[in-house]
Amino acid sequence: MKKYIRILLLGVIALLAFGTLSACSSGTKEATEATGSKDSSAASETSATPAPATAAPFPQSAKYIADTTSPDGKPMVIGIAVDGTEIAAYACNGTDDEAWFFGDQKDGKIDITSRFKDTLKAEFDGKDVVGDLTMNGVAFKFSAPAVPAPAGMYTADLNGVRASWVVRPDGSATGVQFNGGISGRDFEQAELQQLNELQFRNSVRNKRQLQQAQQIELLANRSARSTINGQSVTPVLVNGNFRL
Protein backbone atom coordinates (compact mmCIF):
# COMPACT_ATOMS: atom_id res chain seq x y z
CA MET A 1 0.00 0.00 0.00
CA LYS A 2 2.78 2.36 0.93
CA LYS A 3 4.41 1.53 -2.39
CA TYR A 4 1.30 2.66 -4.34
CA ILE A 5 0.98 5.89 -2.33
CA ARG A 6 4.64 6.67 -3.03
CA ILE A 7 4.15 6.14 -6.79
CA LEU A 8 1.03 8.35 -6.77
CA LEU A 9 2.85 11.17 -4.98
CA LEU A 10 5.74 11.01 -7.42
CA GLY A 11 3.27 11.25 -10.34
CA VAL A 12 1.53 14.30 -8.85
CA ILE A 13 4.89 16.03 -8.26
CA ALA A 14 5.97 15.30 -11.85
CA LEU A 15 2.73 16.74 -13.24
CA LEU A 16 3.10 19.90 -11.16
CA ALA A 17 6.68 20.38 -12.30
CA PHE A 18 5.76 19.92 -15.99
CA GLY A 19 2.93 22.46 -15.69
CA THR A 20 5.24 25.03 -14.16
CA LEU A 21 7.83 24.57 -16.90
CA SER A 22 5.18 24.87 -19.63
CA ALA A 23 3.84 28.09 -18.15
CA CYS A 24 7.32 29.57 -17.93
CA SER A 25 8.11 28.50 -21.49
CA SER A 26 4.85 29.94 -22.81
CA GLY A 27 5.34 33.25 -21.02
CA THR A 28 8.88 33.57 -22.30
CA LYS A 29 7.75 32.82 -25.87
CA GLU A 30 4.90 35.34 -25.73
CA ALA A 31 7.18 38.02 -24.29
CA THR A 32 9.76 37.34 -27.01
CA GLU A 33 7.13 37.46 -29.76
CA ALA A 34 5.64 40.68 -28.36
CA THR A 35 9.07 42.30 -28.10
CA GLY A 36 10.06 41.08 -31.57
CA SER A 37 6.81 42.39 -33.06
CA LYS A 38 7.33 45.76 -31.41
CA ASP A 39 10.95 45.97 -32.61
CA SER A 40 9.90 44.94 -36.13
CA SER A 41 7.15 47.57 -36.20
CA ALA A 42 9.56 50.25 -35.03
CA ALA A 43 12.12 49.21 -37.65
CA SER A 44 9.42 49.27 -40.34
CA GLU A 45 8.31 52.76 -39.32
CA THR A 46 11.92 53.96 -39.33
CA SER A 47 12.65 52.55 -42.79
CA ALA A 48 9.39 53.93 -44.19
CA THR A 49 10.23 57.51 -43.17
CA PRO A 50 12.66 59.07 -45.69
CA ALA A 51 15.31 61.46 -44.50
CA PRO A 52 14.41 65.08 -45.30
CA ALA A 53 16.07 66.45 -48.45
CA THR A 54 18.69 69.09 -47.78
CA ALA A 55 19.97 71.57 -50.34
CA ALA A 56 23.74 71.70 -50.80
CA PRO A 57 25.83 74.86 -51.19
CA PHE A 58 26.34 75.94 -54.80
CA PRO A 59 29.83 76.10 -56.31
CA GLN A 60 31.19 79.64 -56.44
CA SER A 61 30.54 79.81 -60.19
CA ALA A 62 28.66 77.34 -62.42
CA LYS A 63 26.13 76.96 -65.20
CA TYR A 64 23.31 74.43 -65.56
CA ILE A 65 21.01 73.48 -68.45
CA ALA A 66 17.93 71.27 -68.73
CA ASP A 67 15.46 70.38 -71.46
CA THR A 68 12.03 69.54 -70.13
CA THR A 69 8.37 69.17 -71.13
CA SER A 70 5.09 69.95 -69.43
CA PRO A 71 2.65 67.11 -68.59
CA ASP A 72 0.87 67.78 -71.90
CA GLY A 73 4.11 67.67 -73.90
CA LYS A 74 5.04 71.36 -74.30
CA PRO A 75 8.84 71.75 -74.60
CA MET A 76 10.96 74.17 -72.60
CA VAL A 77 14.67 74.66 -72.01
CA ILE A 78 16.17 76.44 -69.02
CA GLY A 79 19.64 77.74 -68.33
CA ILE A 80 20.84 78.82 -64.88
CA ALA A 81 24.04 80.73 -64.06
CA VAL A 82 25.38 81.03 -60.51
CA ASP A 83 28.06 83.41 -59.30
CA GLY A 84 28.34 83.53 -55.53
CA THR A 85 24.88 84.37 -54.24
CA GLU A 86 23.72 85.87 -57.55
CA ILE A 87 21.48 84.00 -59.99
CA ALA A 88 20.50 84.66 -63.59
CA ALA A 89 18.25 82.21 -65.42
CA TYR A 90 16.58 82.10 -68.81
CA ALA A 91 13.83 79.78 -70.06
CA CYS A 92 12.34 79.62 -73.54
CA ASN A 93 10.51 77.26 -75.90
CA GLY A 94 12.32 78.38 -79.06
CA THR A 95 9.25 79.90 -80.71
CA ASP A 96 6.95 82.22 -78.76
CA ASP A 97 7.68 82.19 -75.04
CA GLU A 98 10.55 83.20 -72.78
CA ALA A 99 11.31 84.41 -69.26
CA TRP A 100 14.30 85.95 -67.52
CA PHE A 101 14.87 85.41 -63.80
CA PHE A 102 17.23 87.53 -61.70
CA GLY A 103 17.83 87.22 -57.97
CA ASP A 104 19.83 85.49 -55.28
CA GLN A 105 20.27 81.96 -54.01
CA LYS A 106 20.45 81.20 -50.31
CA ASP A 107 21.83 77.97 -48.88
CA GLY A 108 21.53 76.27 -52.28
CA LYS A 109 17.90 77.28 -52.81
CA ILE A 110 16.33 79.46 -55.53
CA ASP A 111 12.91 81.14 -55.39
CA ILE A 112 12.52 83.85 -58.04
CA THR A 113 9.56 85.43 -59.85
CA SER A 114 10.12 87.02 -63.26
CA ARG A 115 8.87 90.44 -64.26
CA PHE A 116 6.07 88.66 -66.12
CA LYS A 117 4.90 86.57 -63.13
CA ASP A 118 6.67 83.35 -64.13
CA THR A 119 8.23 81.44 -61.22
CA LEU A 120 11.42 79.46 -60.68
CA LYS A 121 11.77 77.37 -57.51
CA ALA A 122 14.71 74.99 -57.26
CA GLU A 123 17.60 73.78 -55.14
CA PHE A 124 21.07 72.36 -55.68
CA ASP A 125 21.34 68.72 -54.57
CA GLY A 126 25.12 68.61 -54.71
CA LYS A 127 25.16 67.63 -58.38
CA ASP A 128 22.14 69.04 -60.28
CA VAL A 129 19.73 71.95 -59.90
CA VAL A 130 16.33 70.32 -59.38
CA GLY A 131 13.05 72.20 -59.29
CA ASP A 132 9.88 73.60 -60.76
CA LEU A 133 9.39 76.20 -63.46
CA THR A 134 6.03 77.84 -64.19
CA MET A 135 5.63 79.63 -67.53
CA ASN A 136 2.36 81.38 -68.39
CA GLY A 137 0.55 79.15 -65.89
CA VAL A 138 2.09 75.92 -67.25
CA ALA A 139 4.23 73.86 -64.85
CA PHE A 140 7.51 72.15 -65.75
CA LYS A 141 9.72 69.96 -63.57
CA PHE A 142 13.42 69.83 -64.39
CA SER A 143 16.79 68.48 -63.29
CA ALA A 144 19.64 70.54 -64.72
CA PRO A 145 23.21 69.16 -64.67
CA ALA A 146 26.25 71.41 -64.74
CA VAL A 147 27.60 72.23 -68.21
CA PRO A 148 31.14 73.14 -69.28
CA ALA A 149 32.07 76.32 -71.17
CA PRO A 150 31.22 77.54 -73.73
CA ALA A 151 27.73 76.11 -73.10
CA GLY A 152 25.35 78.43 -71.29
CA MET A 153 23.01 81.35 -71.92
CA TYR A 154 23.74 84.08 -74.45
CA THR A 155 21.97 87.32 -75.34
CA ALA A 156 22.33 90.23 -77.75
CA ASP A 157 20.49 93.53 -78.22
CA LEU A 158 20.04 95.68 -81.33
CA ASN A 159 17.92 98.84 -81.37
CA GLY A 160 15.66 97.64 -78.59
CA VAL A 161 15.22 94.14 -80.02
CA ARG A 162 16.74 91.36 -77.91
CA ALA A 163 17.61 87.80 -78.91
CA SER A 164 18.51 85.21 -76.27
CA TRP A 165 19.62 81.58 -76.45
CA VAL A 166 20.37 78.55 -74.33
CA VAL A 167 23.38 76.79 -75.90
CA ARG A 168 23.94 73.14 -74.96
CA PRO A 169 27.32 71.39 -74.65
CA ASP A 170 26.87 69.81 -78.11
CA GLY A 171 26.52 73.28 -79.66
CA SER A 172 22.78 73.05 -80.37
CA ALA A 173 20.77 76.07 -79.24
CA THR A 174 17.21 77.18 -78.55
CA GLY A 175 16.40 80.88 -78.63
CA VAL A 176 13.68 83.51 -78.80
CA GLN A 177 13.72 87.07 -80.11
CA PHE A 178 11.80 89.77 -78.24
CA ASN A 179 10.57 92.51 -80.56
CA GLY A 180 8.72 94.67 -78.02
CA GLY A 181 4.97 95.12 -77.90
CA ILE A 182 4.81 96.34 -74.29
CA SER A 183 5.94 99.42 -72.43
CA GLY A 184 6.45 100.65 -68.91
CA ARG A 185 2.95 102.12 -69.18
CA ASP A 186 1.52 98.59 -69.40
CA PHE A 187 3.10 97.70 -66.06
CA GLU A 188 1.90 100.95 -64.48
CA GLN A 189 -1.67 100.26 -65.56
CA ALA A 190 -1.51 96.69 -64.30
CA GLU A 191 -0.28 97.91 -60.92
CA LEU A 192 -2.98 100.60 -60.68
CA GLN A 193 -5.70 98.13 -61.60
CA GLN A 194 -4.31 95.58 -59.12
CA LEU A 195 -4.70 92.78 -61.65
CA ASN A 196 -4.57 89.19 -60.46
CA GLU A 197 -2.04 86.80 -62.00
CA LEU A 198 -4.29 85.58 -64.83
CA GLN A 199 -5.41 89.10 -65.72
CA PHE A 200 -1.81 90.27 -65.71
CA ARG A 201 -0.74 87.47 -68.05
CA ASN A 202 -3.53 88.32 -70.48
CA SER A 203 -3.10 92.10 -70.39
CA VAL A 204 0.69 92.45 -70.17
CA ARG A 205 2.68 89.24 -70.46
CA ASN A 206 1.01 87.89 -73.58
CA LYS A 207 1.17 91.23 -75.43
CA ARG A 208 4.87 90.69 -76.07
CA GLN A 209 5.95 90.18 -79.66
CA LEU A 210 8.12 87.06 -79.69
CA GLN A 211 9.55 84.90 -82.45
CA GLN A 212 12.20 82.27 -82.98
CA ALA A 213 15.73 83.71 -82.75
CA GLN A 214 18.22 83.27 -85.55
CA GLN A 215 20.78 80.52 -85.04
CA ILE A 216 23.77 81.33 -82.86
CA GLU A 217 27.29 80.20 -83.75
CA LEU A 218 30.05 79.70 -81.19
CA LEU A 219 33.47 80.60 -82.59
CA ALA A 220 36.86 79.01 -81.92
CA ASN A 221 37.88 81.90 -79.66
CA ARG A 222 34.74 81.20 -77.55
CA SER A 223 32.97 84.33 -78.75
CA ALA A 224 29.63 84.02 -80.56
CA ARG A 225 27.84 85.54 -83.50
CA SER A 226 24.29 85.73 -84.84
CA THR A 227 21.91 88.18 -86.48
CA ILE A 228 18.94 90.26 -85.41
CA ASN A 229 16.67 91.34 -88.22
CA GLY A 230 19.41 90.66 -90.73
CA GLN A 231 22.12 92.62 -88.92
CA SER A 232 25.16 90.96 -87.36
CA VAL A 233 25.39 90.90 -83.56
CA THR A 234 27.85 89.52 -81.01
CA PRO A 235 25.96 87.68 -78.25
CA VAL A 236 27.45 87.82 -74.76
CA LEU A 237 27.68 84.96 -72.30
CA VAL A 238 25.34 85.36 -69.33
CA ASN A 239 26.80 84.94 -65.85
CA GLY A 240 25.03 84.91 -62.52
CA ASN A 241 25.55 88.65 -62.03
CA PHE A 242 23.98 89.55 -65.42
CA ARG A 243 20.94 91.84 -65.17
CA LEU A 244 18.54 93.46 -67.60
XYZ file of C-alpha atoms in Angstrom:
244
model
C 0.000 0.000 0.000
C 2.784 2.358 0.927
C 4.406 1.530 -2.390
C 1.302 2.662 -4.338
C 0.978 5.887 -2.327
C 4.638 6.673 -3.031
C 4.151 6.144 -6.795
C 1.027 8.346 -6.772
C 2.847 11.170 -4.983
C 5.741 11.005 -7.419
C 3.267 11.247 -10.341
C 1.535 14.298 -8.850
C 4.895 16.031 -8.263
C 5.970 15.300 -11.851
C 2.729 16.740 -13.242
C 3.095 19.897 -11.165
C 6.682 20.382 -12.305
C 5.764 19.917 -15.986
C 2.926 22.462 -15.692
C 5.242 25.030 -14.158
C 7.827 24.572 -16.899
C 5.181 24.865 -19.635
C 3.836 28.090 -18.145
C 7.320 29.567 -17.932
C 8.109 28.503 -21.491
C 4.852 29.943 -22.812
C 5.344 33.252 -21.020
C 8.884 33.574 -22.299
C 7.753 32.818 -25.867
C 4.897 35.342 -25.725
C 7.177 38.015 -24.286
C 9.765 37.341 -27.005
C 7.126 37.461 -29.756
C 5.644 40.682 -28.356
C 9.070 42.300 -28.097
C 10.055 41.082 -31.566
C 6.813 42.392 -33.058
C 7.330 45.756 -31.410
C 10.945 45.972 -32.607
C 9.899 44.939 -36.128
C 7.153 47.572 -36.202
C 9.558 50.249 -35.026
C 12.122 49.209 -37.648
C 9.417 49.270 -40.336
C 8.310 52.756 -39.321
C 11.916 53.960 -39.328
C 12.650 52.552 -42.792
C 9.389 53.934 -44.188
C 10.231 57.508 -43.168
C 12.660 59.065 -45.693
C 15.310 61.463 -44.501
C 14.414 65.084 -45.301
C 16.071 66.451 -48.447
C 18.694 69.086 -47.780
C 19.966 71.569 -50.343
C 23.735 71.702 -50.796
C 25.828 74.859 -51.187
C 26.342 75.943 -54.800
C 29.832 76.100 -56.308
C 31.188 79.635 -56.436
C 30.541 79.811 -60.191
C 28.665 77.345 -62.420
C 26.129 76.957 -65.200
C 23.310 74.428 -65.556
C 21.013 73.482 -68.452
C 17.932 71.265 -68.732
C 15.458 70.378 -71.460
C 12.027 69.540 -70.126
C 8.373 69.169 -71.135
C 5.088 69.953 -69.427
C 2.649 67.114 -68.590
C 0.866 67.785 -71.902
C 4.111 67.674 -73.903
C 5.042 71.359 -74.302
C 8.839 71.750 -74.603
C 10.958 74.170 -72.598
C 14.672 74.660 -72.013
C 16.167 76.444 -69.019
C 19.645 77.741 -68.328
C 20.838 78.818 -64.884
C 24.036 80.725 -64.060
C 25.377 81.033 -60.514
C 28.064 83.414 -59.295
C 28.336 83.529 -55.531
C 24.884 84.373 -54.235
C 23.724 85.867 -57.547
C 21.484 84.000 -59.988
C 20.496 84.664 -63.590
C 18.253 82.205 -65.421
C 16.584 82.103 -68.810
C 13.830 79.785 -70.063
C 12.337 79.619 -73.544
C 10.514 77.264 -75.905
C 12.325 78.385 -79.058
C 9.246 79.901 -80.707
C 6.949 82.216 -78.761
C 7.679 82.189 -75.036
C 10.547 83.196 -72.777
C 11.315 84.415 -69.264
C 14.302 85.947 -67.523
C 14.874 85.406 -63.802
C 17.234 87.529 -61.704
C 17.829 87.221 -57.973
C 19.827 85.491 -55.282
C 20.267 81.964 -54.006
C 20.446 81.198 -50.314
C 21.828 77.973 -48.882
C 21.534 76.272 -52.281
C 17.903 77.280 -52.811
C 16.329 79.465 -55.527
C 12.909 81.143 -55.386
C 12.519 83.854 -58.044
C 9.562 85.429 -59.855
C 10.123 87.021 -63.263
C 8.875 90.442 -64.261
C 6.071 88.662 -66.120
C 4.901 86.575 -63.126
C 6.673 83.346 -64.130
C 8.230 81.438 -61.217
C 11.419 79.457 -60.675
C 11.774 77.369 -57.512
C 14.712 74.992 -57.257
C 17.599 73.778 -55.141
C 21.071 72.362 -55.681
C 21.342 68.719 -54.568
C 25.120 68.612 -54.711
C 25.156 67.631 -58.382
C 22.139 69.042 -60.283
C 19.734 71.947 -59.896
C 16.329 70.319 -59.384
C 13.053 72.201 -59.289
C 9.875 73.604 -60.759
C 9.391 76.205 -63.462
C 6.026 77.836 -64.195
C 5.626 79.635 -67.526
C 2.360 81.378 -68.386
C 0.553 79.146 -65.892
C 2.091 75.918 -67.253
C 4.233 73.857 -64.851
C 7.513 72.155 -65.754
C 9.723 69.955 -63.573
C 13.425 69.826 -64.389
C 16.786 68.484 -63.291
C 19.645 70.543 -64.715
C 23.210 69.164 -64.671
C 26.249 71.415 -64.738
C 27.595 72.231 -68.212
C 31.138 73.139 -69.281
C 32.070 76.318 -71.173
C 31.225 77.536 -73.728
C 27.727 76.112 -73.102
C 25.345 78.435 -71.289
C 23.006 81.348 -71.924
C 23.738 84.085 -74.454
C 21.972 87.318 -75.340
C 22.326 90.230 -77.751
C 20.490 93.530 -78.223
C 20.041 95.684 -81.326
C 17.920 98.844 -81.373
C 15.657 97.637 -78.590
C 15.218 94.143 -80.024
C 16.744 91.363 -77.908
C 17.607 87.796 -78.910
C 18.508 85.210 -76.271
C 19.617 81.581 -76.448
C 20.370 78.550 -74.329
C 23.378 76.791 -75.895
C 23.939 73.140 -74.961
C 27.324 71.390 -74.647
C 26.869 69.811 -78.107
C 26.517 73.281 -79.656
C 22.784 73.051 -80.369
C 20.772 76.068 -79.240
C 17.214 77.176 -78.554
C 16.404 80.877 -78.629
C 13.677 83.506 -78.795
C 13.721 87.075 -80.109
C 11.799 89.771 -78.237
C 10.566 92.514 -80.565
C 8.723 94.672 -78.021
C 4.969 95.123 -77.905
C 4.808 96.339 -74.293
C 5.939 99.425 -72.432
C 6.450 100.655 -68.914
C 2.952 102.122 -69.181
C 1.521 98.589 -69.397
C 3.098 97.695 -66.061
C 1.898 100.945 -64.477
C -1.667 100.258 -65.562
C -1.512 96.689 -64.302
C -0.277 97.910 -60.925
C -2.980 100.603 -60.683
C -5.704 98.130 -61.599
C -4.307 95.577 -59.124
C -4.699 92.780 -61.649
C -4.570 89.193 -60.464
C -2.041 86.802 -62.003
C -4.286 85.577 -64.828
C -5.414 89.098 -65.722
C -1.809 90.271 -65.705
C -0.743 87.473 -68.051
C -3.534 88.320 -70.480
C -3.104 92.098 -70.390
C 0.690 92.450 -70.171
C 2.680 89.236 -70.464
C 1.015 87.890 -73.580
C 1.172 91.232 -75.431
C 4.873 90.686 -76.065
C 5.951 90.183 -79.661
C 8.118 87.061 -79.687
C 9.551 84.903 -82.448
C 12.204 82.272 -82.981
C 15.729 83.712 -82.747
C 18.219 83.270 -85.546
C 20.781 80.515 -85.043
C 23.767 81.334 -82.864
C 27.290 80.204 -83.754
C 30.054 79.704 -81.191
C 33.472 80.595 -82.587
C 36.856 79.013 -81.920
C 37.880 81.905 -79.662
C 34.736 81.204 -77.552
C 32.971 84.334 -78.747
C 29.633 84.023 -80.557
C 27.835 85.544 -83.499
C 24.294 85.727 -84.839
C 21.911 88.184 -86.476
C 18.937 90.260 -85.406
C 16.666 91.340 -88.215
C 19.412 90.663 -90.728
C 22.124 92.621 -88.918
C 25.164 90.963 -87.357
C 25.391 90.901 -83.555
C 27.846 89.516 -81.014
C 25.957 87.680 -78.250
C 27.451 87.823 -74.763
C 27.680 84.958 -72.299
C 25.336 85.357 -69.328
C 26.803 84.944 -65.852
C 25.029 84.908 -62.523
C 25.547 88.648 -62.026
C 23.984 89.551 -65.417
C 20.940 91.836 -65.165
C 18.536 93.461 -67.595
